[in-house]
Amino acid sequence: MRLLNVAAFFFAVASALLLYALNYDTRRLEAELQAKERQADRARSDIAVLKAERSTLARPDRIDELARRLGLGPPRAEQFQHGREVSELSERQGSANGR
Amino acid sequence: MAGDRADFLIGGAGAQHVIRGTGTHAVTGMGQTRRRAEAAVYGVLFSAFAVVGVQLLVLAAGRHSDIALAISEPVAATSFSRPDIVDRNGRLLATDLEAPSIFADPGVVLDRDEVVEKLSTVLPDLNSSELMRALSDRSRRFVWVRRGVSPAIAQKVHDLGLPGVSFRYELKRAYPGGKMAGHALGYVDVDNRGVAGIEKYIDDKVGVDPVHSAVLSNRPPVRLSLDLGVQHALEDELDDAMRRYQPEGAAGAILNIKTGEILASASLPQVDPSWPMQALDDKHIDRMTGGTYELGSVFKTLTLAMAFDEGLAKPDTVLDVRQPLEAGRFTVTDMHPSRRPLTVTEVFTHSSNVGAGMLALEAGPEKLQAFLKKAGILEPMQTEAGTIATPQVPSRWNRATTITASFGHGIAVAPLQFAAAAATLFNGGKTVHPTFLRKFDAGTADGKPVISAATSREMAELMRANVVDKDGTGGKADVPGYRVGGKTGTADIASKGGYTSNAVISSFLAAFPTDDPQYLTFVVLFEPKGIPDTKGHRTGGTNAAPVTGELIARVAAQLGVAPEFATARQ
């Protein structure tokens, strides 16, 4: 009986200590989680800003102007060739080059 | 005391006697002591458990109170998080960004005059008197100064170091494309709720999330049918037309003929979705959907399609169009009256009002009305960007209204609604509903049949003839390689008691490639001026047609249409 009581006593004390430890651990993890969530929110917000900035930089009206300054323009119909003709052309060029 | 007495008894004289003599009493005393010790141990244990229990209760109560607080707080969201809007290729059109908002606590503000004066230096358009009045009410603890400012402005306000003026982060809608597709996108209010256009559709059908702080939406983006590259090309060409022909406005759309997907839709002057007040100005309305117009001869496509489909005429049927038609108090004539009878194909390519009127009369008012209804011209229409202006149709269909409607007068529709009806004529004859949302099962038109596939084929050939024939009105829309077919429209603008003689709406409806039409373009110029290049003319063939030609030359490749000479060599 005495042994049981002593064991129960130590068990209770151990449980209390464990509970305290878990409690503090939980609080610490909660704080860590909140910090990570804040970090993730920050990252999400940064990504949104970067996406918006990239889209602003890739605006077709901006690219159009820059491309025209480089002498580029929309593709003309005569610039298109059928794929087979392109491969035939490259084969002919290849044989002309002695390959 | 009990313990003291026991010790005394054991240690004192006669203790043996006492012990021996009162053995039972001694055992009883020890038992009591033991019980007391046990009770103490149990007490300690109980206390330990009680303390832990109380701790747990306190912890639980604390958490519970937090939850209760969260629930009992009024669900008055200060803002709404919205999904992104992207074009058909995933390019961003609208997104939420965190933006600082400035607020003041009247209870903490020390010098109202100083606060208002200094804030006005950073925010020149601040309503000083209103802010002064709000700050005077010391019972209030929160007054918005300006919501959704740029980080630079927020920094400047911060640098003023005004006590009682502070910041909180909120979501603000950003449109990276600026004015691009502004009319279709619509706009949001200060709480980030959709008020018009696709933004309102998102609120009504997709969903937005109320938030207390700047929390970005986890919803998947809303994918539109618009193609940013094609949209830019359309807006750029219309902008060019605005400079060249100096119209009051210009509008246009490009539709997938089979699915009704709107690849581009624009109306100039544009609106910037970030500045919604612009949209309230009459000059800035979306002329593709927000107004109805008599569109003129482009309507002949519908009249001729009806005549072919009803078996009333064939492309080579000859009509005597030499005499004008009497339509009530009007006399209908042709712009360039013919001195000989014309085939129906020529009626189309010469854009003969008399010929179209004759075909409509041949069908009769009921058939014309029924056909227009079947094509979707007479009923109200809606897209995700909002309700299209309700068509204005004749209240009574008689001889006069039948004749005038056959060439697009006396009936006014929004250009987008007309474009959707016209798409029906070239896709094999099935109705399409214009949509701003990307369709992933695109391929074939699966609407109700309006005309037969054979009639649809004839219409495409007729459109092509109008561009390639030397007498055709649409020659300037031709783009070598892309088999463009089209029809011009030049409508006098109605005014009090008749039509103005010096203002027109010119338009060009085109389909390409006409051997298997995939896309339809509709360009409308409102009150263009005659210029030396057009020899002073303002007809659709002289202004809207070349704009369409340049537009198609620019977007055909983006839309995946192969030029003819490339496919011919296959």
XYZ file of C-alpha atoms in Angstrom:
669
model
C 0.000 0.000 0.000
C 2.789 2.355 1.023
C 4.719 1.523 -2.098
C 1.642 2.227 -4.128
C 1.144 5.556 -2.433
C 4.731 6.567 -2.917
C 4.567 5.485 -6.545
C 1.350 7.432 -7.003
C 2.958 10.439 -5.380
C 5.941 10.330 -7.685
C 3.702 9.632 -10.619
C 1.632 12.676 -9.762
C 4.686 14.858 -9.375
C 6.141 13.493 -12.624
C 2.819 14.078 -14.383
C 2.665 17.610 -13.103
C 6.183 18.299 -14.269
C 5.487 16.699 -17.619
C 2.327 18.719 -17.984
C 4.157 21.910 -17.195
C 6.865 20.997 -19.665
C 4.282 20.203 -22.356
C 2.431 23.400 -21.598
C 5.523 25.521 -22.063
C 6.527 23.497 -25.091
C 3.126 24.065 -26.630
C 3.331 27.783 -25.992
C 6.793 27.926 -27.488
C 5.667 25.947 -30.546
C 2.632 28.174 -30.891
C 4.860 31.218 -30.882
C 7.144 29.566 -33.423
C 4.157 28.645 -35.581
C 2.846 32.186 -35.454
C 6.270 33.494 -36.425
C 6.414 31.035 -39.347
C 2.891 31.991 -40.400
C 3.844 35.654 -40.295
C 6.913 34.809 -42.346
C 4.779 32.863 -44.855
C 2.278 35.754 -45.060
C 5.160 38.126 -45.648
C 6.532 35.836 -48.357
C 3.076 35.521 -49.963
C 2.725 39.272 -49.951
C 6.213 39.668 -51.460
C 5.362 37.110 -54.139
C 2.165 39.038 -54.958
C 4.169 42.247 -55.319
C 6.782 40.516 -57.475
C 4.091 38.953 -59.661
C 2.464 42.342 -60.132
C 5.820 43.946 -60.906
C 6.707 41.224 -63.406
C 3.305 41.645 -65.081
C 3.819 45.396 -65.243
C 7.242 44.913 -66.819
C 5.872 42.326 -69.272
C 2.963 44.554 -70.356
C 2.444 44.063 -74.107
C 2.364 47.834 -74.717
C 5.771 48.185 -73.042
C 7.304 45.204 -74.869
C 5.769 46.439 -78.144
C 7.498 49.796 -77.828
C 10.841 48.255 -76.868
C 10.627 45.690 -79.688
C 9.867 48.356 -82.285
C 12.884 50.350 -81.119
C 14.969 47.256 -81.893
C 13.459 47.114 -85.363
C 11.190 44.170 -84.571
C 7.498 43.922 -85.421
C 4.551 41.542 -85.622
C 5.298 38.469 -87.782
C 4.369 38.892 -91.445
C 2.539 36.168 -93.332
C 5.483 35.590 -95.687
C 7.739 34.828 -92.732
C 5.864 31.579 -92.097
C 7.055 28.308 -93.592
C 5.627 24.841 -93.224
C 7.661 22.657 -90.865
C 8.418 20.096 -93.601
C 9.869 22.793 -95.843
C 12.045 24.054 -93.023
C 13.472 20.565 -92.434
C 13.987 20.052 -96.198
C 15.751 23.394 -96.370
C 18.041 22.528 -93.471
C 18.788 19.121 -95.071
C 19.709 20.812 -98.364
C 21.910 23.269 -96.509
C 23.471 20.371 -94.603
C 24.359 18.472 -97.806
C 25.635 21.681 -99.433
C 27.956 22.074 -96.463
C 29.302 18.566 -97.039
C 27.607 17.015 -94.031
C 0.118 17.700 21.294
C -0.813 14.100 20.785
C 2.707 13.332 19.644
C 4.234 15.130 22.669
C 2.097 13.182 24.982
C 3.059 9.832 23.431
C 6.785 10.704 23.702
C 6.271 11.645 27.331
C 4.478 8.427 28.038
C 7.138 6.318 26.366
C 10.077 8.131 27.892
C 8.618 8.778 31.346
C 8.526 6.645 34.509
C 6.198 3.689 34.377
C 6.363 3.865 30.755
C 6.696 0.130 30.483
C 3.620 -0.238 32.507
C 1.882 2.231 30.481
C 2.970 0.510 27.328
C 2.243 -2.873 28.538
C -0.815 -1.843 30.534
C -2.299 0.170 27.678
C -0.983 -1.835 24.685
C -4.204 -1.326 22.808
C -4.061 2.417 23.361
C -0.473 2.570 22.059
C -1.360 0.711 18.887
C -4.348 2.965 18.485
C -2.110 6.064 18.816
C 0.331 4.763 16.220
C -2.533 3.955 13.877
C -3.824 7.479 14.227
C -0.395 8.892 13.529
C -0.087 6.711 10.482
C -3.495 7.707 9.226
C -2.637 11.312 9.732
C 0.612 10.829 7.791
C -1.263 9.081 5.042
C -3.859 11.821 5.052
C -1.054 14.346 4.734
C 0.418 12.439 1.777
C -2.971 12.183 0.159
C -3.489 15.858 0.904
C -0.253 16.713 -0.837
C -1.162 14.495 -3.768
C -4.644 15.970 -3.943
C -3.211 19.467 -3.729
C -0.795 18.654 -6.565
C -3.604 17.348 -8.711
C -5.806 20.271 -7.705
C -3.091 22.776 -8.613
C -2.506 21.095 -11.969
C -6.249 20.903 -12.518
C -6.706 24.559 -11.706
C -3.812 25.403 -14.015
C -5.460 23.427 -16.798
C -8.783 25.090 -16.114
C -7.174 28.517 -16.201
C -5.434 27.601 -19.451
C -8.595 26.209 -20.962
C -10.647 29.162 -19.741
C -8.110 31.526 -21.232
C -8.285 29.851 -24.620
C -12.022 29.605 -24.442
C -12.356 33.290 -23.738
C -10.245 34.030 -26.824
C -12.516 31.914 -28.991
C -15.611 33.406 -27.407
C -14.220 36.862 -28.076
C -13.536 36.024 -31.673
C -17.055 34.739 -32.141
C -18.755 37.528 -30.258
C -16.914 40.226 -32.217
C -19.044 41.756 -34.946
C -18.225 40.141 -38.283
C -17.763 43.547 -39.834
C -14.968 42.789 -42.264
C -12.971 45.843 -43.115
C -11.957 44.402 -46.441
C -12.374 41.472 -48.840
C -9.675 39.298 -50.339
C -10.243 38.493 -54.002
C -8.845 35.878 -56.371
C -6.459 37.032 -59.096
C -7.722 37.565 -62.637
C -5.522 36.142 -65.399
C -5.831 36.038 -69.170
C -6.285 32.813 -71.133
C -2.526 32.158 -70.970
C -2.228 32.842 -67.261
C -0.876 36.378 -67.529
C -1.899 38.552 -64.615
C -4.633 41.150 -65.117
C -5.647 41.901 -61.531
C -4.293 40.974 -58.114
C -4.537 41.961 -54.469
C -1.609 43.747 -52.868
C -1.012 44.861 -49.313
C -1.237 48.607 -49.078
C -0.939 50.865 -46.053
C -4.012 52.815 -44.988
C -3.751 55.875 -42.790
C -6.035 56.393 -39.804
C -6.192 58.766 -36.856
C -7.304 58.396 -33.240
C -9.070 61.674 -32.317
C -8.581 60.857 -28.634
C -4.810 60.897 -29.023
C -4.430 63.685 -31.577
C -3.030 66.667 -29.721
C -3.235 69.464 -32.247
C -5.925 68.937 -34.891
C -4.897 71.959 -36.948
C -1.310 70.770 -37.138
C -2.368 67.223 -38.105
C -4.686 68.403 -40.884
C -2.230 70.995 -42.159
C 0.723 68.633 -42.272
C -1.287 65.774 -43.800
C -2.450 68.141 -46.539
C 1.148 68.721 -47.565
C 1.522 64.992 -48.340
C -2.071 64.412 -49.473
C -2.969 67.590 -51.389
C -6.446 66.367 -52.321
C -7.370 65.653 -48.692
C -10.770 66.980 -47.624
C -9.412 69.114 -44.756
C -12.726 70.367 -43.375
C -14.193 66.871 -43.232
C -11.122 65.480 -41.489
C -11.121 68.415 -39.063
C -14.757 67.724 -38.207
C -14.043 64.000 -37.703
C -11.044 64.718 -35.468
C -13.106 67.113 -33.343
C -15.254 64.240 -32.107
C -13.164 63.012 -29.184
C -15.598 60.176 -28.507
C -14.418 58.473 -31.679
C -11.271 56.422 -31.536
C -10.867 55.699 -35.215
C -11.070 57.905 -38.277
C -9.852 56.905 -41.741
C -7.581 59.519 -43.268
C -6.820 57.755 -46.564
C -7.076 54.099 -47.515
C -4.768 52.215 -49.821
C -1.909 54.648 -50.273
C 1.441 53.850 -51.839
C 4.348 52.856 -49.578
C 6.075 56.131 -50.529
C 3.119 58.229 -49.349
C 2.881 56.145 -46.164
C 6.562 56.795 -45.477
C 6.091 60.535 -45.961
C 3.143 60.562 -43.541
C 5.166 58.492 -41.086
C 8.023 60.978 -41.345
C 5.664 63.784 -40.277
C 5.691 62.142 -36.832
C 2.135 63.120 -35.972
C 0.847 61.671 -32.677
C -2.482 59.891 -33.109
C -1.892 59.192 -36.797
C -1.136 55.578 -37.556
C -1.259 52.868 -40.242
C -2.826 49.522 -40.864
C -2.299 47.234 -43.835
C -5.236 46.441 -46.068
C -5.728 44.721 -49.406
C -5.868 46.908 -52.457
C -6.686 45.771 -55.977
C -3.877 46.325 -58.454
C -4.132 46.162 -62.241
C -0.628 45.608 -63.651
C -1.852 46.179 -67.207
C -3.062 49.695 -66.403
C -5.942 50.610 -68.672
C -5.765 47.384 -70.661
C -9.170 45.658 -70.816
C -10.351 48.201 -68.250
C -13.979 48.098 -69.347
C -14.220 44.321 -69.139
C -12.406 44.071 -65.812
C -14.630 46.642 -64.110
C -13.569 47.936 -60.746
C -13.809 47.509 -56.969
C -14.796 49.858 -54.160
C -12.642 51.002 -51.246
C -13.475 47.787 -49.329
C -12.186 45.721 -52.278
C -15.672 44.581 -53.290
C -16.475 44.237 -56.986
C -18.728 46.982 -58.285
C -18.685 46.455 -62.058
C -17.452 44.174 -64.815
C -15.650 40.908 -64.145
C -14.867 42.132 -60.630
C -18.579 42.166 -59.824
C -18.996 38.742 -61.426
C -16.303 37.460 -59.054
C -18.251 38.777 -56.061
C -21.524 37.320 -57.319
C -20.430 33.963 -58.704
C -16.862 33.049 -57.735
C -16.692 34.367 -54.185
C -14.560 36.685 -52.118
C -13.467 36.277 -48.505
C -14.085 38.804 -45.744
C -10.845 39.592 -43.912
C -9.908 41.745 -40.939
C -6.383 42.334 -42.134
C -4.324 42.045 -45.284
C -4.759 38.310 -45.899
C -4.356 37.273 -49.530
C -6.921 34.988 -51.127
C -6.235 31.274 -51.472
C -8.796 30.888 -54.244
C -7.576 29.839 -57.685
C -7.315 32.653 -60.224
C -10.236 33.481 -62.500
C -9.088 32.687 -66.038
C -10.566 34.915 -68.705
C -10.953 34.234 -72.405
C -9.030 37.432 -73.169
C -5.568 37.146 -74.681
C -3.397 39.972 -73.403
C -1.334 40.170 -76.602
C -4.427 40.262 -78.831
C -6.113 42.744 -76.489
C -3.111 45.055 -76.754
C -3.068 44.774 -80.556
C -6.773 45.686 -80.711
C -6.388 48.633 -78.346
C -3.293 49.827 -80.178
C -4.982 49.669 -83.601
C -8.075 51.444 -82.268
C -5.837 54.074 -80.712
C -4.166 54.526 -84.082
C -7.625 54.855 -85.695
C -8.549 57.504 -83.098
C -5.552 59.568 -84.169
C -6.025 58.978 -87.895
C -9.791 59.368 -88.308
C -10.473 61.454 -85.178
C -13.740 59.742 -84.210
C -15.534 60.460 -80.936
C -14.862 56.907 -79.948
C -13.727 53.569 -81.288
C -14.640 50.054 -80.232
C -13.830 46.563 -81.302
C -13.899 42.907 -80.366
C -12.358 39.650 -81.507
C -14.395 36.500 -80.916
C -13.756 32.836 -81.317
C -16.482 32.052 -83.813
C -17.188 28.573 -82.482
C -17.056 29.042 -78.728
C -18.065 32.664 -78.309
C -14.912 33.316 -76.277
C -13.991 36.984 -76.426
C -10.271 37.152 -77.198
C -10.261 40.944 -76.997
C -12.791 43.676 -76.392
C -11.992 47.352 -76.210
C -13.663 50.712 -76.235
C -11.760 53.973 -76.570
C -11.403 56.270 -74.711
C -10.282 53.610 -72.249
C -10.912 53.534 -68.539
C -8.392 52.742 -65.849
C -9.871 50.248 -63.381
C -7.795 51.897 -60.660
C -9.742 55.143 -61.218
C -13.361 54.006 -61.305
C -14.809 57.525 -61.347
C -13.763 57.762 -65.019
C -16.240 55.053 -65.953
C -19.146 57.299 -64.936
C -18.305 59.806 -67.640
C -20.428 59.378 -70.811
C -17.365 59.599 -73.045
C -15.846 56.602 -71.310
C -18.739 54.157 -71.568
C -18.021 50.746 -72.971
C -19.411 51.214 -76.472
C -19.171 47.482 -77.180
C -21.750 46.622 -74.531
C -22.976 49.764 -72.802
C -24.821 51.445 -75.666
C -27.063 50.451 -78.558
C -26.453 51.799 -82.048
C -27.941 51.520 -85.486
C -25.074 49.719 -87.147
C -26.038 50.035 -90.794
C -25.126 47.720 -93.629
C -23.331 45.093 -91.535
C -26.909 43.964 -90.799
C -27.181 42.852 -94.426
C -25.205 39.751 -93.426
C -28.221 38.704 -91.323
C -30.745 39.636 -94.031
C -28.946 37.674 -96.720
C -28.356 34.693 -94.427
C -32.096 34.606 -93.763
C -32.875 34.838 -97.488
C -30.455 31.998 -98.340
C -31.618 29.807 -95.474
C -35.305 30.343 -96.236
C -34.617 29.450 -99.876
C -35.783 32.885 -101.024
C -32.624 33.585 -102.970
C -29.297 32.162 -104.039
C -26.058 34.067 -104.540
C -26.741 34.279 -108.297
C -30.399 35.318 -107.976
C -30.897 38.592 -109.838
C -32.730 41.532 -108.250
C -33.760 44.699 -110.009
C -32.460 47.355 -107.656
C -32.660 50.295 -110.062
C -35.755 51.819 -108.472
C -35.714 53.222 -104.932
C -37.926 51.590 -102.292
C -40.633 53.519 -100.508
C -40.542 52.858 -96.768
C -43.174 54.947 -95.021
C -42.088 58.550 -95.130
C -38.581 57.564 -96.243
C -37.338 56.660 -99.677
C -34.629 54.038 -99.576
C -31.886 54.484 -102.141
C -28.387 53.123 -102.633
C -25.293 55.193 -102.003
C -24.111 54.339 -105.508
C -27.315 53.436 -107.397
C -26.837 50.693 -109.943
C -27.948 51.139 -113.536
C -28.488 47.427 -113.944
C -30.045 44.567 -111.982
C -27.668 42.981 -109.462
C -27.123 39.424 -108.324
C -27.540 38.819 -104.597
C -23.752 38.543 -104.328
C -23.498 41.984 -105.918
C -26.212 43.317 -103.604
C -23.829 42.316 -100.812
C -20.603 43.555 -102.378
C -22.159 46.822 -103.590
C -23.972 47.101 -100.257
C -27.311 47.780 -101.899
C -29.948 48.954 -99.428
C -32.641 48.473 -102.044
C -31.566 44.883 -102.665
C -31.492 44.041 -98.950
C -34.892 45.711 -98.514
C -36.313 43.666 -101.385
C -35.075 40.413 -99.839
C -36.530 41.379 -96.460
C -39.880 42.215 -98.058
C -39.784 38.911 -99.881
C -39.462 37.150 -96.525
C -41.968 39.405 -94.773
C -41.827 41.101 -91.363
C -42.664 37.949 -89.385
C -39.885 35.845 -90.879
C -37.310 38.626 -90.528
C -38.322 39.224 -86.922
C -38.283 35.495 -86.167
C -34.852 35.133 -87.767
C -33.377 38.055 -85.850
C -34.828 36.625 -82.650
C -33.331 33.211 -83.409
C -29.967 34.837 -84.066
C -30.144 36.493 -80.624
C -30.437 40.091 -81.771
C -33.778 40.980 -80.225
C -33.456 39.588 -76.695
C -31.519 41.112 -73.775
C -28.106 39.537 -73.361
C -25.646 39.241 -70.523
C -21.982 38.403 -70.208
C -19.785 37.949 -67.152
C -18.806 41.623 -67.510
C -22.414 42.694 -67.000
C -25.668 43.201 -68.813
C -25.418 44.259 -72.431
C -27.564 47.283 -73.279
C -31.046 46.073 -74.223
C -31.653 46.109 -77.987
C -33.991 48.795 -79.285
C -36.263 47.118 -81.785
C -39.267 48.372 -83.739
C -42.444 48.206 -81.664
C -44.397 47.271 -84.810
C -42.926 45.313 -87.662
C -44.420 46.759 -90.852
C -43.166 47.327 -94.403
C -41.079 50.358 -93.427
C -39.398 48.790 -90.386
C -38.777 45.569 -92.300
C -36.978 47.464 -95.063
C -34.933 49.657 -92.730
C -34.017 46.769 -90.398
C -32.709 44.813 -93.408
C -29.842 47.300 -93.700
C -29.416 48.076 -90.027
C -31.532 51.140 -89.464
C -34.529 51.486 -87.150
C -33.008 48.754 -84.968
C -30.250 49.461 -82.484
C -28.109 46.864 -80.753
C -24.888 46.792 -78.807
C -21.943 45.924 -81.099
C -20.957 42.885 -79.020
C -24.451 41.441 -79.296
C -24.367 41.948 -83.044
C -20.917 40.334 -83.253
C -22.192 37.260 -81.383
C -25.143 36.970 -83.780
C -22.822 37.380 -86.754
C -20.538 34.617 -85.432
C -23.505 32.286 -85.818
C -23.491 32.914 -89.569
C -19.940 31.653 -90.097
C -19.505 28.794 -87.614
C -21.765 26.319 -89.327
C -24.927 28.051 -88.198
C -25.009 27.438 -84.426
C -25.749 30.108 -81.827
C -22.890 31.223 -79.652
C -23.060 33.147 -76.423
C -20.264 35.667 -75.954
C -18.236 34.879 -72.860
C -15.302 36.452 -71.047
C -14.355 33.137 -69.432
C -11.859 30.693 -70.888
C -13.504 27.543 -72.208
C -11.409 24.418 -71.930
C -13.678 22.208 -74.030
C -13.374 24.598 -76.962
C -13.596 23.230 -80.457
C -17.049 23.131 -81.945
C -20.086 25.347 -81.802
C -22.733 23.431 -79.898
C -25.521 25.998 -79.726
C -28.954 25.841 -81.293
C -28.989 25.792 -85.090
C -29.938 29.119 -86.686
C -28.982 28.474 -90.291
C -27.778 25.396 -92.148
C -24.106 24.581 -92.571
C -24.532 25.137 -96.332
C -25.882 28.653 -95.789
C -23.029 29.320 -93.371
C -20.578 28.227 -96.095
C -22.278 30.527 -98.616
C -22.079 33.437 -96.190
C -18.348 32.915 -95.659
C -17.826 32.903 -99.446
C -19.923 36.043 -99.764
C -17.830 37.782 -97.129
C -14.653 36.752 -98.927
C -16.068 37.986 -102.247
C -16.719 41.397 -100.700
C -13.019 41.689 -99.886
C -11.465 40.265 -103.045
C -13.897 41.534 -105.729
C -12.760 44.761 -107.336
C -16.221 46.269 -106.713
C -16.396 44.974 -103.140
C -16.544 47.491 -100.305
C -14.135 45.577 -98.059
C -11.005 45.506 -100.227
C -8.943 47.466 -97.710
C -9.379 44.762 -95.094
C -7.584 42.126 -97.115
C -4.467 40.629 -95.602
C -2.489 38.444 -98.009
C -2.439 34.896 -96.747
C -5.190 35.074 -94.148
C -8.330 34.790 -96.358
C -10.232 37.646 -94.741
C -13.913 38.100 -95.510
C -15.931 41.062 -94.362
C -18.795 43.493 -94.626
C -18.770 47.238 -94.223
C -21.328 49.304 -92.348
C -21.928 53.032 -92.491
C -24.915 54.191 -90.482
C -26.264 57.688 -90.263
C -26.732 58.761 -86.678
C -30.303 59.316 -85.604
C -31.184 62.747 -84.305
C -34.388 64.579 -83.528
C -36.810 64.045 -86.373
C -34.484 62.130 -88.651
C -30.820 61.461 -89.272
C -27.859 63.810 -89.149
C -26.166 64.349 -92.474
C -22.659 64.872 -91.181
C -22.096 62.127 -88.613
C -21.918 58.388 -89.118
C -21.030 55.204 -87.309
C -18.733 53.246 -89.584
C -17.927 49.627 -88.955
C -16.374 46.529 -90.413
C -17.331 42.957 -89.614
C -14.751 40.368 -90.608
C -14.303 36.615 -90.379
C -11.078 34.727 -91.097
C -9.806 32.433 -92.512
C -12.893 32.163 -94.704
C -12.146 28.578 -95.853
C -12.833 27.499 -92.244
C -13.737 30.574 -90.202
C -12.209 30.586 -86.737
C -12.303 34.184 -85.604
C -14.509 37.187 -86.056
C -13.529 40.814 -85.650
C -15.858 43.759 -85.375
C -14.467 47.289 -85.477
C -16.730 50.302 -84.971
C -15.737 53.970 -85.329
C -18.111 56.565 -83.904
C -18.326 59.767 -85.926
C -15.042 59.467 -87.822
C -13.892 62.480 -89.820
C -13.136 62.479 -93.527
C -9.393 62.843 -94.055
C -7.236 63.311 -97.182
C -6.281 59.611 -97.145
C -9.955 58.654 -97.467
C -10.607 61.517 -99.895
C -12.912 62.995 -97.320
C -15.069 59.838 -97.100
C -16.239 58.460 -93.782
C -17.598 55.103 -94.895
C -16.671 51.840 -93.212
C -14.787 50.729 -96.303
C -12.430 53.699 -96.059
C -11.679 53.657 -92.328
C -12.949 50.635 -90.354
C -11.882 48.200 -93.107
C -8.187 49.197 -93.177
C -8.126 49.215 -89.363
C -9.469 45.652 -89.453
C -6.872 44.635 -92.056
C -4.042 45.930 -89.921
C -5.529 44.286 -86.853
C -5.831 40.878 -88.492
C -2.315 41.104 -89.952
C -1.102 41.652 -86.423
C -3.104 39.071 -84.469
C -3.631 36.191 -86.917
C -0.315 34.572 -86.031
C -0.942 35.039 -82.298
C -4.273 33.300 -82.756
C -2.624 30.360 -84.483
C -4.030 30.968 -87.962
C -1.563 29.777 -90.601
C -1.169 31.960 -93.694
C -2.481 30.442 -96.915
C 0.792 30.126 -98.805
C 2.314 28.261 -95.889
C -0.499 25.692 -95.827
C -0.729 25.496 -99.641
C 2.750 23.974 -99.838
C 1.970 21.213 -97.357
